[in-house]
XYZ file of C-alpha atoms in Angstrom:
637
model
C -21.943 -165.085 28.064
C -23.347 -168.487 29.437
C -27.169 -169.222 28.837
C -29.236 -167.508 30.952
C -31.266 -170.669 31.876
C -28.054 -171.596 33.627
C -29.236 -168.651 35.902
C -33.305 -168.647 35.765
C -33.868 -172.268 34.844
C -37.580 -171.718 33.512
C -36.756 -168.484 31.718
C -37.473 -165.057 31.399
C -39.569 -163.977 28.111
C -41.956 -167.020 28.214
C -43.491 -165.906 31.977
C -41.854 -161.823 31.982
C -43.765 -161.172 35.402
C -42.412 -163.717 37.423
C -39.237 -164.434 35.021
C -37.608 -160.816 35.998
C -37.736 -161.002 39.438
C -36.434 -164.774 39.745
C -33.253 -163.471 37.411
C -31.799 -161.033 40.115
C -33.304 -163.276 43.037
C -31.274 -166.316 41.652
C -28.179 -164.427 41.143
C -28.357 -163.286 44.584
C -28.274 -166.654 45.712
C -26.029 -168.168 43.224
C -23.675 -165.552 44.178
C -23.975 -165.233 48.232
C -23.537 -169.429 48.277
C -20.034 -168.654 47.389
C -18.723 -166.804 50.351
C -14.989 -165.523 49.087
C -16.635 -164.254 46.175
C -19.914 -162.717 47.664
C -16.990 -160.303 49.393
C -14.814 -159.787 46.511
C -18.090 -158.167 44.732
C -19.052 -156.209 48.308
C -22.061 -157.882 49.469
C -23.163 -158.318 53.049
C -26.942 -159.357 52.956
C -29.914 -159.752 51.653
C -33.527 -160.532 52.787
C -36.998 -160.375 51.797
C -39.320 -157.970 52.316
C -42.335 -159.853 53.032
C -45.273 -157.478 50.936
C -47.561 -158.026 47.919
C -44.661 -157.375 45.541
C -41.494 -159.153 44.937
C -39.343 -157.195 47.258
C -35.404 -157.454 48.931
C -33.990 -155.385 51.039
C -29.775 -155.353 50.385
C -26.777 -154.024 52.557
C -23.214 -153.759 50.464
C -20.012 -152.735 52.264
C -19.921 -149.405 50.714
C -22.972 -147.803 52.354
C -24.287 -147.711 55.671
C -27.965 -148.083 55.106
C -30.473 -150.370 53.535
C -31.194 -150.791 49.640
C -34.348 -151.854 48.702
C -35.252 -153.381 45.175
C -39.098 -153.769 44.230
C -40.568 -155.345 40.961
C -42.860 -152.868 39.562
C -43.758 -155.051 36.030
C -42.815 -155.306 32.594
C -43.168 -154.312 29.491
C -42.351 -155.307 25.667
C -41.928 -153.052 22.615
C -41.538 -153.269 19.034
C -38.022 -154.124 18.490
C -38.193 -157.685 20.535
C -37.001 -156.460 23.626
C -38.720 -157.202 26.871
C -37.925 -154.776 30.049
C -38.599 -155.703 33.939
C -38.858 -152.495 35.848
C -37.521 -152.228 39.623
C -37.531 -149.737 42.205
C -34.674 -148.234 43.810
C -34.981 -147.115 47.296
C -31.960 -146.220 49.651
C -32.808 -145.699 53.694
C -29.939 -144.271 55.023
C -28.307 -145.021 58.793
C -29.113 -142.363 60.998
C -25.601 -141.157 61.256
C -25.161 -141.093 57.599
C -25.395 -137.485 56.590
C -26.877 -138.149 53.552
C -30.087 -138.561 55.764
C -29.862 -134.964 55.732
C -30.340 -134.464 51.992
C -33.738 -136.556 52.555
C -37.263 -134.764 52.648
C -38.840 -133.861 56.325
C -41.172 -136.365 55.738
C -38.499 -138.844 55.079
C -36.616 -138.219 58.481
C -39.897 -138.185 60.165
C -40.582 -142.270 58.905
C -36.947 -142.759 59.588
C -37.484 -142.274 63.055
C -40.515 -143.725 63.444
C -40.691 -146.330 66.381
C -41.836 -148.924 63.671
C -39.487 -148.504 61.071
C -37.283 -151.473 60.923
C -40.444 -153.207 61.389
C -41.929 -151.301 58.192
C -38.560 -152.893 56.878
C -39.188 -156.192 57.299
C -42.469 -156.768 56.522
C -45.485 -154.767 54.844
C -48.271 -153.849 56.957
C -51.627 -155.232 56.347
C -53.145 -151.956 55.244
C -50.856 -149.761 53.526
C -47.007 -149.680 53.009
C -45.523 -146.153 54.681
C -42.341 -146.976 52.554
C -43.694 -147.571 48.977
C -42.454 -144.051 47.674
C -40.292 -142.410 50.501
C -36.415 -142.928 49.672
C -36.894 -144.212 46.155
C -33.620 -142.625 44.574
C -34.239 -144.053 40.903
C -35.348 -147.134 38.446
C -33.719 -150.035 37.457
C -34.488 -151.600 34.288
C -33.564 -155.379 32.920
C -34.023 -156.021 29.482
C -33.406 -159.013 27.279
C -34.353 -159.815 23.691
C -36.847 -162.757 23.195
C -34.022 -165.327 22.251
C -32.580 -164.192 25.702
C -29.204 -163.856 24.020
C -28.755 -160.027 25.035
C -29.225 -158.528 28.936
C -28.713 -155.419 29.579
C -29.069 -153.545 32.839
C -29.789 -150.029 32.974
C -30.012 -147.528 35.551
C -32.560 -144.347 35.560
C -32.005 -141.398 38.100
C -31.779 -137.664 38.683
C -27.747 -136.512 39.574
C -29.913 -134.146 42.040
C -33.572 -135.669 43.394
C -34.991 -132.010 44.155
C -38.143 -131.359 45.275
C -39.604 -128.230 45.887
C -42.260 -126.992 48.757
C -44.451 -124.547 46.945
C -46.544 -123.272 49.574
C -43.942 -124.192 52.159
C -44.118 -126.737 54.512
C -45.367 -126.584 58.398
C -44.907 -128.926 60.949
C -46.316 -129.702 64.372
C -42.853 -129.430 66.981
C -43.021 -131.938 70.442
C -45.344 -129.622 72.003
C -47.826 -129.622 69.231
C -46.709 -125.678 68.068
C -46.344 -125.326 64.301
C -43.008 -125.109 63.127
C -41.806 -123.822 59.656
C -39.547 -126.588 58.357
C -39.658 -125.468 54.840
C -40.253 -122.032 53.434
C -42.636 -121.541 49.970
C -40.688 -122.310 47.146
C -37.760 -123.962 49.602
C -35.794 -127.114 48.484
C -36.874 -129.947 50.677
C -35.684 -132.719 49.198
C -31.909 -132.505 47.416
C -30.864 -136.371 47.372
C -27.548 -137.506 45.522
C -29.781 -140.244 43.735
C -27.565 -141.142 40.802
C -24.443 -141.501 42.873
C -26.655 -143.820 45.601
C -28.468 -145.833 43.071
C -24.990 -146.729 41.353
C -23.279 -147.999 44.118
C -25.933 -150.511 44.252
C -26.077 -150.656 40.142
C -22.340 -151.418 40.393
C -22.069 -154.240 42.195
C -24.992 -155.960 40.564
C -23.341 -155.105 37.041
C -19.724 -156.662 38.927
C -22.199 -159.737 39.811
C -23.661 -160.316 36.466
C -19.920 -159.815 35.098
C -18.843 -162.816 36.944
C -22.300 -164.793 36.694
C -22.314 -164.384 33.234
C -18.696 -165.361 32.904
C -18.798 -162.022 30.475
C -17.688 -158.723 30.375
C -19.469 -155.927 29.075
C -20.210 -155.610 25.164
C -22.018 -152.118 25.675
C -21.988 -149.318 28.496
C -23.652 -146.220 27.424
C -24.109 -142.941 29.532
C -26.625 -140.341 28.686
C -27.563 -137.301 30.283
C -30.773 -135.182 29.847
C -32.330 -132.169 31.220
C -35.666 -132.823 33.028
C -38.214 -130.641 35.610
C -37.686 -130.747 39.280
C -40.714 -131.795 41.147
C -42.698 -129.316 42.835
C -45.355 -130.504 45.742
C -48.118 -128.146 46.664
C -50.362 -127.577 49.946
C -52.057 -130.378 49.120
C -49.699 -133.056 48.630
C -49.863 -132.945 45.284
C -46.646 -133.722 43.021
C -46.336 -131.037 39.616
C -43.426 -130.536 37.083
C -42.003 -127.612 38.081
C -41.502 -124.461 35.243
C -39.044 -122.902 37.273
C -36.345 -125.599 38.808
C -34.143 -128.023 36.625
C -32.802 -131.864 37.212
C -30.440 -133.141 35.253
C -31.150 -137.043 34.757
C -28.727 -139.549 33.690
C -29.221 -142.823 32.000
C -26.522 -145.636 32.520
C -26.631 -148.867 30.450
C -24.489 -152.022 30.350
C -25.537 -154.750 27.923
C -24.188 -158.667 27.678
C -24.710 -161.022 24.450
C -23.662 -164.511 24.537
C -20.323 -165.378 21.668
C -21.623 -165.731 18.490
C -24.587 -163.507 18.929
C -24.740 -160.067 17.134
C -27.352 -157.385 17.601
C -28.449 -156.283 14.255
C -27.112 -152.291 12.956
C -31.002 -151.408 13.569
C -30.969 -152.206 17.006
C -27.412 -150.765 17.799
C -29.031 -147.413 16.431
C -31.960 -148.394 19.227
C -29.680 -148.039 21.898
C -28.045 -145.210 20.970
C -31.296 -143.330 20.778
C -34.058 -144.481 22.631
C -32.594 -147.619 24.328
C -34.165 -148.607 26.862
C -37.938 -147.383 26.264
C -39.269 -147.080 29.495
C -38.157 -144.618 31.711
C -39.681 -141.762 34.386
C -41.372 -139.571 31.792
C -41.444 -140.283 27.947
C -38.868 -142.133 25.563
C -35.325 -140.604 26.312
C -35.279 -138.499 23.365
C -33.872 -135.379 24.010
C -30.090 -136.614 25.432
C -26.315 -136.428 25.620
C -24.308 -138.997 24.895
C -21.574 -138.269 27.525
C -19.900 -141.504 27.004
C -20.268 -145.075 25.211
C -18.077 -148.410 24.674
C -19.640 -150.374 21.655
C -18.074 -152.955 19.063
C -18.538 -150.590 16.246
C -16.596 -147.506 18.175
C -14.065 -149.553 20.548
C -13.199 -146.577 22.919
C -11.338 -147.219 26.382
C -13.298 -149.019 29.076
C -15.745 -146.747 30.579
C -17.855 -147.760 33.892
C -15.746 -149.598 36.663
C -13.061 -151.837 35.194
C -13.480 -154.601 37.524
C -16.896 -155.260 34.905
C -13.846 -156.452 32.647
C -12.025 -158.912 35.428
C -14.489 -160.504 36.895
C -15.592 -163.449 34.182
C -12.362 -164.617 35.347
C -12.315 -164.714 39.335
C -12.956 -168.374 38.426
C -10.281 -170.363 40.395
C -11.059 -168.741 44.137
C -14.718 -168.852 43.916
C -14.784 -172.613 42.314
C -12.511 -172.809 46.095
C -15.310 -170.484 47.300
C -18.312 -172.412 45.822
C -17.246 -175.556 48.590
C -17.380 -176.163 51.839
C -14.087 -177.328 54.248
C -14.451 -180.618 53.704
C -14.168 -179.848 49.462
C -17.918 -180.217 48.854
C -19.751 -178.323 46.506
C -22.243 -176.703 49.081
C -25.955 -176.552 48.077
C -28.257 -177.546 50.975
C -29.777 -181.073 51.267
C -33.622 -180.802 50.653
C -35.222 -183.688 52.713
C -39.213 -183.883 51.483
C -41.700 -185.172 54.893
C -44.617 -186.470 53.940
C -47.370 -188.904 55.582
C -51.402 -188.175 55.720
C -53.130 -186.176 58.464
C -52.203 -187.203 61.971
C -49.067 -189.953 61.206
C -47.078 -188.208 63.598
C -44.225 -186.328 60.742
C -43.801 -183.408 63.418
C -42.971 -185.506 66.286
C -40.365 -187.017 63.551
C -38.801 -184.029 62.918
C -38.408 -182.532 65.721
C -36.339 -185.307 66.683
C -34.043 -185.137 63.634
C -33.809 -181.572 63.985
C -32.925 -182.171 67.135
C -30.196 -184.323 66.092
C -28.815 -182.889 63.221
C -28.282 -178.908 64.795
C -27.358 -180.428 68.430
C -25.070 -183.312 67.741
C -23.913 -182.528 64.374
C -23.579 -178.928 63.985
C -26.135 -178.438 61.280
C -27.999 -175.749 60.722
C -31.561 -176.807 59.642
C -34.719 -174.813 58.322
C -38.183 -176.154 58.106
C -40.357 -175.531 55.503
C -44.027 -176.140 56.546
C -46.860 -176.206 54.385
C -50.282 -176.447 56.427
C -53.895 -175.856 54.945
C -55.778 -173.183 56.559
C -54.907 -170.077 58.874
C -53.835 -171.251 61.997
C -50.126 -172.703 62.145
C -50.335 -175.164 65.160
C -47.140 -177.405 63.865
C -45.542 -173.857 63.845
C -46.160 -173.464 67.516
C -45.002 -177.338 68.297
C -41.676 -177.246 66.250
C -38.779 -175.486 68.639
C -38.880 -171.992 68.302
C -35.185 -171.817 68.167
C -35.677 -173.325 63.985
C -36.115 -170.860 61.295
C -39.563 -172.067 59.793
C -41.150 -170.591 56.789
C -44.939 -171.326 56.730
C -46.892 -171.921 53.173
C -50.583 -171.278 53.895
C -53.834 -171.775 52.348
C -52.734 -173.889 50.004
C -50.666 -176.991 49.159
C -47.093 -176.508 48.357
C -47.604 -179.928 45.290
C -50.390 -178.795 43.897
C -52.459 -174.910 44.080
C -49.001 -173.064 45.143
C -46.453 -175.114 43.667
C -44.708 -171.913 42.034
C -44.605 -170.076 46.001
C -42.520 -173.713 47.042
C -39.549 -172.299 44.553
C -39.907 -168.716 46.587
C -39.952 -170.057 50.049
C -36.858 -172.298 49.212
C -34.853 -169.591 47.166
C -35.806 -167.368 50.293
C -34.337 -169.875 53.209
C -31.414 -170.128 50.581
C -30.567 -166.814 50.682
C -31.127 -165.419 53.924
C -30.140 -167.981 56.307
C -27.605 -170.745 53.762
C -28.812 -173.557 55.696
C -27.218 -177.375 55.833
C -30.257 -178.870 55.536
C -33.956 -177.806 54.327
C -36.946 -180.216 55.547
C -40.113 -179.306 54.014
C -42.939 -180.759 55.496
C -46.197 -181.217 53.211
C -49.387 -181.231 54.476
C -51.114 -184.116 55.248
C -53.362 -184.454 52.080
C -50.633 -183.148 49.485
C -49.670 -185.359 46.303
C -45.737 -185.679 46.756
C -46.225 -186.575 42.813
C -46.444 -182.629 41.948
C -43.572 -181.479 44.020
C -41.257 -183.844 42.367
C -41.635 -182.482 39.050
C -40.474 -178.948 40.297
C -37.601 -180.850 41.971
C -35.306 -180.289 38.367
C -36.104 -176.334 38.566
C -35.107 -176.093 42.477
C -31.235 -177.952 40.956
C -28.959 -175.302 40.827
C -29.748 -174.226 44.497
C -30.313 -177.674 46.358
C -28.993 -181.236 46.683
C -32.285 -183.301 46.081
C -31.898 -186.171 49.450
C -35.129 -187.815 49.977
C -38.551 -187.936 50.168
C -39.650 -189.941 53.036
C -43.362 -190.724 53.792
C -44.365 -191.446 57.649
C -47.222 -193.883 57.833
C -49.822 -194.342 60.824
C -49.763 -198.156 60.975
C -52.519 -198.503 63.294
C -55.038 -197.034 60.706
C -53.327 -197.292 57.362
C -55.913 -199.670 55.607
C -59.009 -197.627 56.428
C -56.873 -194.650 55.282
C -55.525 -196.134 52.031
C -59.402 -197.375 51.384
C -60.862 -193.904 51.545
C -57.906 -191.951 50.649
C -56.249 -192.137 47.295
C -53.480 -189.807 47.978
C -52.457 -191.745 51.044
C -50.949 -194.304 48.234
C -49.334 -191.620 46.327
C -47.251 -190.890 49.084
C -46.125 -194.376 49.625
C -46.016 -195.296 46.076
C -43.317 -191.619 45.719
C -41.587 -192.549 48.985
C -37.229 -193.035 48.893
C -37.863 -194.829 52.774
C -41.380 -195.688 54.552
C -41.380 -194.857 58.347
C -44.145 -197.141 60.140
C -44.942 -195.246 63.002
C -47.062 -196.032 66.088
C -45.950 -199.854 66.464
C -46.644 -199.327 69.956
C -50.426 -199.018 69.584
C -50.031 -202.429 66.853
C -49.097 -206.073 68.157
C -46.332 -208.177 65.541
C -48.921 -209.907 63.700
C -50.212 -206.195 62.589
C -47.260 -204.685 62.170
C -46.179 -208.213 60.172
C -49.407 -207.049 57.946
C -48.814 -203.433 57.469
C -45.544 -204.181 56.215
C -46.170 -206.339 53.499
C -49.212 -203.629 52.160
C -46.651 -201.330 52.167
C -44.035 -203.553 50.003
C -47.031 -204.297 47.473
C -47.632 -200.674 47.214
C -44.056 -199.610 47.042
C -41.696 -202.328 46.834
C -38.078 -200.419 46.580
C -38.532 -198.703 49.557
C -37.336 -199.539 53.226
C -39.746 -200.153 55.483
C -38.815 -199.066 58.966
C -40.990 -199.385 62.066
C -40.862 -197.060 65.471
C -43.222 -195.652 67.814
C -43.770 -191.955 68.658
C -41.392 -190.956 66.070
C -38.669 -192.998 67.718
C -35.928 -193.566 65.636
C -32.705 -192.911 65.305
C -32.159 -189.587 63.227
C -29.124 -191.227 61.684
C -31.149 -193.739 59.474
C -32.464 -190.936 57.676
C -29.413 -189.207 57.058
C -26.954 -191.804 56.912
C -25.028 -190.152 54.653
C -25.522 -186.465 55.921
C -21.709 -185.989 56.423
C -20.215 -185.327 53.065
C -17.224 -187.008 54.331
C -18.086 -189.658 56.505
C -17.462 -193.009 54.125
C -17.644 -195.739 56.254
C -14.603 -197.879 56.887
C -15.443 -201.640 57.161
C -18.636 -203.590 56.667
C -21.257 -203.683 59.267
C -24.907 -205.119 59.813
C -26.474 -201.951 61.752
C -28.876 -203.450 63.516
C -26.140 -205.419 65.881
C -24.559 -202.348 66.615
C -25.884 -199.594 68.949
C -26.610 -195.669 67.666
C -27.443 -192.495 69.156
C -29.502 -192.714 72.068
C -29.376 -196.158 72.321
C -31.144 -196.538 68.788
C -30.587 -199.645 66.548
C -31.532 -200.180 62.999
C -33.875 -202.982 61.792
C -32.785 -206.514 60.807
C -32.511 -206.147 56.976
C -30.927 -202.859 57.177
C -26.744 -203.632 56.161
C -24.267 -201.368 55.269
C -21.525 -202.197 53.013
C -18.202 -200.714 52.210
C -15.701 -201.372 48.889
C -12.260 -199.909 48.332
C -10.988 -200.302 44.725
C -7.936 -199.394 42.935
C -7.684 -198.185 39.158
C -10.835 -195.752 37.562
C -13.756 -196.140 35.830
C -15.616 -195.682 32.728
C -18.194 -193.002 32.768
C -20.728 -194.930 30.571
C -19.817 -198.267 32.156
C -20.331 -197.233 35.738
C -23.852 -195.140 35.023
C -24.719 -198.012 33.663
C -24.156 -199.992 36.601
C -25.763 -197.428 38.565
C -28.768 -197.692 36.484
C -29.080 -201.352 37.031
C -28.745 -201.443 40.678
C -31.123 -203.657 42.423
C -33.842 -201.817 44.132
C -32.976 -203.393 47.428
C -29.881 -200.990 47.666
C -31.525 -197.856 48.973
C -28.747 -195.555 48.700
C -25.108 -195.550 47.810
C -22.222 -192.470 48.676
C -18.515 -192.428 48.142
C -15.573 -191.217 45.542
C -14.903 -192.752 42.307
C -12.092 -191.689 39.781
C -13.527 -191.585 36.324
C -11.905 -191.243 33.467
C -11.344 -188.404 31.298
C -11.778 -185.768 34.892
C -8.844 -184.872 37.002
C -9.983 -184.429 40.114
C -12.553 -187.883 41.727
C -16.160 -187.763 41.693
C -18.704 -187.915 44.655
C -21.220 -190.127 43.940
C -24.968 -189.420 45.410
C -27.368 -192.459 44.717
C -30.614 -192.033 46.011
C -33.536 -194.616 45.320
C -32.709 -194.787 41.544
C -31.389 -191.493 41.236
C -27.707 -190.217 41.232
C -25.659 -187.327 41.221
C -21.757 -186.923 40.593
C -20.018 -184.045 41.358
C -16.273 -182.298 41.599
C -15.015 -183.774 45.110
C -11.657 -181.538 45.964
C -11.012 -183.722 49.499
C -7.868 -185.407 49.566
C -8.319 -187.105 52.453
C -10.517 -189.746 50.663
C -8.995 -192.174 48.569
C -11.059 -193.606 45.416
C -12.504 -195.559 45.283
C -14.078 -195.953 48.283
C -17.808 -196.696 47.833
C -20.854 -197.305 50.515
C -23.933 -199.302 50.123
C -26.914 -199.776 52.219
C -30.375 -201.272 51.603
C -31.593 -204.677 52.573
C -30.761 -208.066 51.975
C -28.209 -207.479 49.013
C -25.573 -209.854 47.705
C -21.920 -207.636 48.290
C -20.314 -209.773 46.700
C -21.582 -209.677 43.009
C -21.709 -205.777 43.147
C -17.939 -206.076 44.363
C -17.753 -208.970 41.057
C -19.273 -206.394 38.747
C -17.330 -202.829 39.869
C -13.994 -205.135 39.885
C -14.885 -206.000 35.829
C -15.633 -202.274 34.992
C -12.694 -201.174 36.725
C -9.620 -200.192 34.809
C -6.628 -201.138 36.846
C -4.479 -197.531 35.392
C -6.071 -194.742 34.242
C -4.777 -195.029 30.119
């Protein structure tokens, strides 16, 4: 079993109440970024359900209707585990006739005008779906060296509930109607058999995730009290009807790892603590697969296959074009009225019109009313952080927003726009956590050069964002003559002297500046000073903005050549192309991005390495030709 930080990056045990729900949420995502493979497990979709709690809503190819999964909390006990509880709800497709099986009350929401509303999102007042269709419990548990996971499921072969007075109901001319009789079954809902469809696949996910089969699966069975439910509305044990509930658990440990005899014993017995009523005492053991009593596989035997459906999903895990996909996240920032929306509505603009891209917007805006909202096309998924700012007082609802644009919509690009008096300094530390799920770009700041100074004189976090930008945009030139803008310019190269600083007016530029490098395989082919040479809607780059392009033959060192990365001069703004390094057999793309880099698997053969681009201002090509030529080894040894 892999580490589980290589799944929840911040970990479970040390924060249990956000720690749970981030596990399943990131192995949703992990999982439906890889497209062959999020059908091979039988996924189609899931989405938040906007509420108080941490909630999704899931389809899966073997059911018609809806799952829904809700954090309830956790708790620890004495024997070092820690247990997240969910809920399990099911809301069947009204053709499916296990609607049937479903109380009166149930059928009644499920035809309510406002149910796939309801779905969606929580009303404001109360939820009408927080207890109709729950079918059973879910329960994740790990042990405090979050070594062991094990995943158990909780529900009744039979949900029965019982109407002891009866149940009357109004018919569509207001007549009362007797839908149930006293003592009548109203509710009779397969809930183990629904529940572990759902259970199954997540177990098949974790199987694969985890790059693990199962080391435990236990089934129990115990006899429990229907649930009768009086005039009233009130919910009793009954003393005359019987459920039979069953208990399925599946359990993971990483190699090397052994749970101790006592704890083995746990499982057996108790394991897990927490279920509907007291400690699962009074059981059957119908079946169980353990190290100590090696039986046949029990449970689905995919659970055993799946740690190796490695070599289609790595295929799966990329793009056309051989790319590892992960969205790029582009950061906007700029203080209060520098013009970033104008900005992007011009790159978005660009990038889903002319390039194909699909691009959501995260916007973060203090207060209640979203009026960038309202001014960004409507045709852009946005997903608004209020009252707040995403860098500083809600930095942990920045993770959520982008894990939830992630996994409902698998954009190209993400843009999150701060607001205009955030501190870009706090968002970059939760940059590392966001890794597995997004392709850090750029954080570009977009400064109003007509009243910079006063702003940067009253304003301290008007120089944080310059001082954190990757590329300055100097906007509203129009309202400045040369001999300002001459002025603004060099403040800005005292404040932040590695970045580009590039003028325009109204948010005028041309889109491809900022994502030069947007096309994972677009390596340029010949040297080329940009600013000679016409763009996009009739664009042109600024004077000191050059773009250079060097083929080599042979492959390098990796030491040598992060070295040379790491003494780049911070003129060169970015650099992008495919090296062959040694020691890896397939090339590397290489990401450079004001000081920072990223190489990755690249599985295009229609690149040859090494073919590398550079662009910045005023840089000598021909010593960083000089240098890769002496790091270069002419054969690979």
């Amino acid at each position: 079993m892999i580490p589980l930080r290589e799944i929840q990056p911040t970990g479970i045990t040390s924060q249990p109440e956000s720690g749970f729900p981030d596990l399943i949420e990131n192995l949703l995502i992990r999982t439906f970024f890889e497209p062959w493979m999020k059908d091979q497990l039988g996924w189609i979709g899931a989405s938040y359900r906007s509420g108080p709690r941490r909630s999704w809503t899931i389809k899966i190819k073997k059911r018609k209707g809806i799952y829904c999964i809700t954090y309830l909390g956790f708790k620890k006990n004495a024997y070092h585990w820690i247990s997240g509880t969910f809920n399990i709800q099911y809301f069947p497709d009204l053709n499916e006739k296990v609607l049937d099986t479903f109380s009166v009350q149930e059928n009644i929401i499920r035809l309510h005008s406002q149910f796939e509303e309801w779905l969606r999102k929580i009303p404001d007042r109360e939820d009408p779906l927080e207890s109709p269709f729950t079918i059973g419990k879910m329960l994740c548990t790990v042990d405090t060296e979050e070594k062991a996971l094990f995943l158990s499921l909780l529900a009744p072969i039979r949900w029965r509930t019982i109407q002891r007075d009866g149940l009357i109901i109004s018919d569509k001319n207001g007549e009362p109607v007797e839908a149930v009789p006293p003592n009548g079954i109203d509710r009779n809902v397969p809930a183990f058999k629904l529940a572990w469809q759902l259970l199954d696949i997540l177990i098949l996910t974790f199987c694969y995730q985890l790059k693990c089969y199962p080391i435990y699966v236990l089934l129990k069975e115990r006899t429990s009290r229907a649930v009768e439910v009086s005039r009233q509305g009130d919910c009793l044990s009954s003393h005359k009807h019987q459920v039979k509930e069953r208990m399925l658990t599946v359990g993971f440990e990483q190699e090397g790892y052994k749970i101790r005899d006592s704890d083995a014993r746990f499982f057996i017995r108790f394991f897990p603590v927490y279920d509907f009523h007291a400690p699962f005492k009074k059981y059957r053991l119908l079946w169980s697969y353990m190290p100590s009593n090696p039986s046949s596989l029990k449970g689905n035997r995919l659970w055993w296959e799946a740690s190796l459906w490695t070599a289609k999903a790595d295929r799966s895990r990329r793009n056309l074009s051989g790319i590892e996909y992960r969205p790029q996240l582009v950061i906007f920032t700029g203080f209060l009225g520098s013009g970033k929306t104008t900005l992007i509505n011009r790159i978005v603009e660009h990038q889903s019109l002319q390039r194909n891209k699909f691009v959501v917007i995260i916007q973060n805006e203090v207060g209640k009313v979203d009026i960038d909202a309202d001014l960004i096309d409507g045709a852009f998924n946005i997903t608004t952080l209020n009252d707040g700012c995403v860098c500083c007082t809600i930095r942990g609802e920045l993770r959520t927003a982008v894990r939830q644009v992630c996994i409902q919509y698998s954009p190209d690009i993400i843009i999150l726009e701060t607001t205009g008096v955030a501190d870009p300094q706090n968002i970059l530390e939760e940059l590392p956590s966001l890794a597995p799920f997004i392709r850090f770009d750029s954080l570009i700041t977009v400064v109003d050069g007509r009243n910079i100074k006063t702003i940067l004189a009253e304003y301290p976090v008007a120089r944080s964002q310059i001082i954190n930008a990757d590329l300055l945009i100097l906007n509203k030139t129009d309202l400045m003559d040369a001999e300002e803008i001459e002025t603004v310019k060099e403040i800005l190269s005292k404040i932040n002297p590695r970045s580009p600083v590039l003028p325009c007016s109204m948010g005028d530029i041309g889109p491809s500046v900022l994502f030069y490098f947007g096309n994972d395989t677009g390596i340029h082919k010949e040297r080329e000073c940009i600013s000679h040479k016409e763009i996009e809607h009739g664009h042109c780059y600024p004077d000191f903005f050059e773009v250079v392009t060097i083929n080599l033959q042979g492959v390098f060192v990796e030491s040598d050549f992060i070295d040379f990365l790491n003494n780049l001069p911070n003129s060169i703004y970015r650099v992008k192309g495919v090296v062959k390094i040694k020691g890896y057999q397939k090339p590397q793309l290489l990401q450079y991005v004001g000081g920072y880099y990223e190489l990755t698997h690249f599985l295009d053969t229609t690149i040859q390495p090494n073919s590398l681009v550079f662009i910045g201002k005023k840089f000598d090509k021909d010593i960083i030709e000089k240098e890769l030529k002496r790091l270069i080894l002419s054969k690979e040894p």
